[in-house]
PDB file of C-alpha atoms in Angstrom:
ATOM      1  CA  GLN A  17       3.710 -20.184  13.706  1.00  0.00           C
ATOM      2  CA  VAL A  18       0.240 -21.604  13.271  1.00  0.00           C
ATOM      3  CA  ARG A  19      -1.012 -25.016  14.344  1.00  0.00           C
ATOM      4  CA  LEU A  20      -3.980 -26.573  12.558  1.00  0.00           C
ATOM      5  CA  VAL A  21      -5.912 -29.535  13.931  1.00  0.00           C
ATOM      6  CA  GLU A  22      -8.557 -31.253  11.815  1.00  0.00           C
ATOM      7  CA  SER A  23     -11.447 -33.376  13.020  1.00  0.00           C
ATOM      8  CA  GLY A  24     -14.570 -35.009  11.634  1.00  0.00           C
ATOM      9  CA  GLY A  25     -13.355 -37.498   9.037  1.00  0.00           C
ATOM     10  CA  GLY A  26     -14.624 -41.046   8.796  1.00  0.00           C
ATOM     11  CA  LEU A  27     -16.509 -43.612   6.763  1.00  0.00           C
ATOM     12  CA  VAL A  28     -19.796 -42.670   5.126  1.00  0.00           C
ATOM     13  CA  GLN A  29     -22.059 -44.257   2.518  1.00  0.00           C
ATOM     14  CA  PRO A  30     -22.558 -42.654  -0.895  1.00  0.00           C
ATOM     15  CA  GLY A  31     -25.108 -39.857  -0.652  1.00  0.00           C
ATOM     16  CA  GLY A  32     -24.286 -39.237   2.982  1.00  0.00           C
ATOM     17  CA  SER A  33     -22.848 -36.197   4.729  1.00  0.00           C
ATOM     18  CA  LEU A  34     -19.863 -35.345   6.866  1.00  0.00           C
ATOM     19  CA  ARG A  35     -18.625 -32.161   8.498  1.00  0.00           C
ATOM     20  CA  LEU A  36     -14.924 -31.428   8.863  1.00  0.00           C
ATOM     21  CA  SER A  37     -13.588 -28.828  11.260  1.00  0.00           C
ATOM     22  CA  CYS A  38     -10.177 -27.236  11.596  1.00  0.00           C
ATOM     23  CA  ALA A  39      -9.070 -25.340  14.682  1.00  0.00           C
ATOM     24  CA  ALA A  40      -6.210 -22.860  14.359  1.00  0.00           C
ATOM     25  CA  SER A  41      -3.929 -21.740  17.175  1.00  0.00           C
ATOM     26  CA  GLY A  42      -0.786 -19.645  17.394  1.00  0.00           C
ATOM     27  CA  SER A  43      -0.224 -16.523  15.293  1.00  0.00           C
ATOM     28  CA  ILE A  44      -3.785 -16.560  13.994  1.00  0.00           C
ATOM     29  CA  PHE A  45      -4.024 -12.779  13.681  1.00  0.00           C
ATOM     30  CA  SER A  46      -1.908 -12.910  10.529  1.00  0.00           C
ATOM     31  CA  ILE A  47      -3.949 -15.582   8.740  1.00  0.00           C
ATOM     32  CA  ASN A  48      -5.321 -14.383   5.416  1.00  0.00           C
ATOM     33  CA  ALA A  49      -7.106 -17.357   3.877  1.00  0.00           C
ATOM     34  CA  MET A  50      -8.071 -20.774   5.220  1.00  0.00           C
ATOM     35  CA  GLY A  51      -9.245 -23.743   3.281  1.00  0.00           C
ATOM     36  CA  TRP A  52      -9.339 -27.435   2.545  1.00  0.00           C
ATOM     37  CA  TYR A  53      -7.377 -29.524   0.090  1.00  0.00           C
ATOM     38  CA  ARG A  54      -7.532 -33.258  -0.493  1.00  0.00           C
ATOM     39  CA  ARG A  55      -5.304 -36.023  -1.819  1.00  0.00           C
ATOM     40  CA  PRO A  56      -7.258 -38.912  -3.363  1.00  0.00           C
ATOM     41  CA  PRO A  57      -5.515 -42.306  -3.455  1.00  0.00           C
ATOM     42  CA  GLY A  58      -2.788 -42.302  -6.094  1.00  0.00           C
ATOM     43  CA  LYS A  59      -3.464 -38.713  -7.141  1.00  0.00           C
ATOM     44  CA  GLN A  60      -2.074 -35.247  -6.488  1.00  0.00           C
ATOM     45  CA  ARG A  61      -3.408 -32.874  -3.885  1.00  0.00           C
ATOM     46  CA  GLU A  62      -6.264 -30.714  -5.151  1.00  0.00           C
ATOM     47  CA  LEU A  63      -8.251 -27.711  -3.999  1.00  0.00           C
ATOM     48  CA  VAL A  64     -11.549 -28.397  -2.270  1.00  0.00           C
ATOM     49  CA  ALA A  65     -12.521 -24.957  -0.960  1.00  0.00           C
ATOM     50  CA  VAL A  66     -10.914 -21.791   0.356  1.00  0.00           C
ATOM     51  CA  ILE A  67     -12.278 -18.754   2.185  1.00  0.00           C
ATOM     52  CA  THR A  68     -10.465 -15.464   2.714  1.00  0.00           C
ATOM     53  CA  SER A  69     -10.596 -13.264   5.777  1.00  0.00           C
ATOM     54  CA  GLY A  70     -12.955 -11.029   3.819  1.00  0.00           C
ATOM     55  CA  GLY A  71     -15.338 -13.899   3.146  1.00  0.00           C
ATOM     56  CA  THR A  72     -14.532 -14.581  -0.507  1.00  0.00           C
ATOM     57  CA  VAL A  73     -15.056 -18.279  -1.272  1.00  0.00           C
ATOM     58  CA  ASN A  74     -13.664 -20.481  -4.023  1.00  0.00           C
ATOM     59  CA  TYR A  75     -14.555 -24.147  -4.636  1.00  0.00           C
ATOM     60  CA  GLY A  76     -13.018 -26.892  -6.697  1.00  0.00           C
ATOM     61  CA  ASP A  77     -15.198 -27.757  -9.674  1.00  0.00           C
ATOM     62  CA  SER A  78     -15.936 -31.291  -8.492  1.00  0.00           C
ATOM     63  CA  VAL A  79     -17.478 -30.169  -5.189  1.00  0.00           C
ATOM     64  CA  LYS A  80     -19.482 -27.101  -6.244  1.00  0.00           C
ATOM     65  CA  GLY A  81     -23.078 -27.363  -5.093  1.00  0.00           C
ATOM     66  CA  ARG A  82     -22.311 -30.173  -2.642  1.00  0.00           C
ATOM     67  CA  PHE A  83     -19.737 -28.762  -0.220  1.00  0.00           C
ATOM     68  CA  THR A  84     -19.923 -25.562   1.823  1.00  0.00           C
ATOM     69  CA  ILE A  85     -17.011 -23.892   3.576  1.00  0.00           C
ATOM     70  CA  SER A  86     -17.498 -21.571   6.519  1.00  0.00           C
ATOM     71  CA  ARG A  87     -15.205 -19.666   8.834  1.00  0.00           C
ATOM     72  CA  ASP A  88     -15.743 -18.598  12.418  1.00  0.00           C
ATOM     73  CA  ASN A  89     -13.216 -15.861  13.087  1.00  0.00           C
ATOM     74  CA  ALA A  90     -14.234 -15.586  16.719  1.00  0.00           C
ATOM     75  CA  ARG A  91     -13.417 -19.256  17.334  1.00  0.00           C
ATOM     76  CA  ASP A  92     -10.544 -19.440  14.823  1.00  0.00           C
ATOM     77  CA  THR A  93     -12.073 -22.388  13.025  1.00  0.00           C
ATOM     78  CA  VAL A  94     -12.935 -23.287   9.479  1.00  0.00           C
ATOM     79  CA  SER A  95     -15.479 -25.971   8.652  1.00  0.00           C
ATOM     80  CA  LEU A  96     -16.417 -27.940   5.574  1.00  0.00           C
ATOM     81  CA  GLN A  97     -19.935 -29.314   5.248  1.00  0.00           C
ATOM     82  CA  MET A  98     -19.912 -32.135   2.719  1.00  0.00           C
ATOM     83  CA  ASN A  99     -23.242 -33.349   1.354  1.00  0.00           C
ATOM     84  CA  ASN A 100     -24.172 -35.925  -1.272  1.00  0.00           C
ATOM     85  CA  LEU A 101     -20.789 -37.559  -0.916  1.00  0.00           C
ATOM     86  CA  LYS A 102     -19.526 -39.737  -3.739  1.00  0.00           C
ATOM     87  CA  PRO A 103     -16.916 -42.518  -3.785  1.00  0.00           C
ATOM     88  CA  GLU A 104     -14.603 -40.179  -5.709  1.00  0.00           C
ATOM     89  CA  ASP A 105     -14.593 -37.855  -2.692  1.00  0.00           C
ATOM     90  CA  THR A 106     -12.546 -40.472  -0.849  1.00  0.00           C
ATOM     91  CA  ALA A 107      -9.274 -38.805   0.138  1.00  0.00           C
ATOM     92  CA  VAL A 108      -7.155 -37.453   2.938  1.00  0.00           C
ATOM     93  CA  TYR A 109      -8.433 -33.947   3.617  1.00  0.00           C
ATOM     94  CA  TYR A 110      -5.977 -31.287   4.773  1.00  0.00           C
ATOM     95  CA  CYS A 111      -6.666 -27.948   6.400  1.00  0.00           C
ATOM     96  CA  ASN A 112      -4.566 -25.064   5.078  1.00  0.00           C
ATOM     97  CA  ALA A 113      -3.823 -21.549   6.295  1.00  0.00           C
ATOM     98  CA  VAL A 114      -2.187 -18.859   4.173  1.00  0.00           C
ATOM     99  CA  MET A 115      -0.545 -16.066   6.082  1.00  0.00           C
ATOM    100  CA  ALA A 116      -0.627 -12.384   5.141  1.00  0.00           C
ATOM    101  CA  LEU A 117       3.016 -12.600   3.977  1.00  0.00           C
ATOM    102  CA  GLY A 118       2.341 -15.706   1.897  1.00  0.00           C
ATOM    103  CA  SER A 119       3.624 -18.627   3.959  1.00  0.00           C
ATOM    104  CA  ASN A 120       1.517 -21.782   4.251  1.00  0.00           C
ATOM    105  CA  TYR A 121       0.639 -24.072   7.131  1.00  0.00           C
ATOM    106  CA  TRP A 122      -0.971 -27.507   6.935  1.00  0.00           C
ATOM    107  CA  GLY A 123      -2.834 -29.765   9.292  1.00  0.00           C
ATOM    108  CA  GLN A 124      -1.997 -33.429   9.721  1.00  0.00           C
ATOM    109  CA  GLY A 125      -4.897 -34.571   7.543  1.00  0.00           C
ATOM    110  CA  THR A 126      -8.079 -36.532   8.184  1.00  0.00           C
ATOM    111  CA  GLN A 127      -9.292 -39.516   6.193  1.00  0.00           C
ATOM    112  CA  VAL A 128     -12.675 -39.418   4.467  1.00  0.00           C
ATOM    113  CA  THR A 129     -13.874 -42.678   2.933  1.00  0.00           C
ATOM    114  CA  VAL A 130     -17.090 -42.880   0.919  1.00  0.00           C
ATOM    115  CA  SER A 131     -18.101 -46.476   0.384  1.00  0.00           C
ATOM    116  CA  SER A 132     -21.084 -48.769   0.658  1.00  0.00           C
TER     117      SER A 132
END
């Protein structure tokens, strides 16, 4: 079992920045990849960014060049630096962990609202 707790969401103006963090606890030794997904209002959940235990990173097309994912294995956290935020980035952001055997765990979600 893995528990994921997100923090750092909030309200920001267009062009601003936010940093999300996700702390993992439990059976963290068997985590393969960690990442962030989001669910915009009225839309399906979509990939934001994912990073594997080996450091391979993958970003959703809409956030490339603006968002940066990082992972601190020593502290069992994954962070998402979001710059140049746009109104279309408004969503509930979820932390995700994929285990070595393929099972998934999700955080409770944190709201990010980009509005003037």
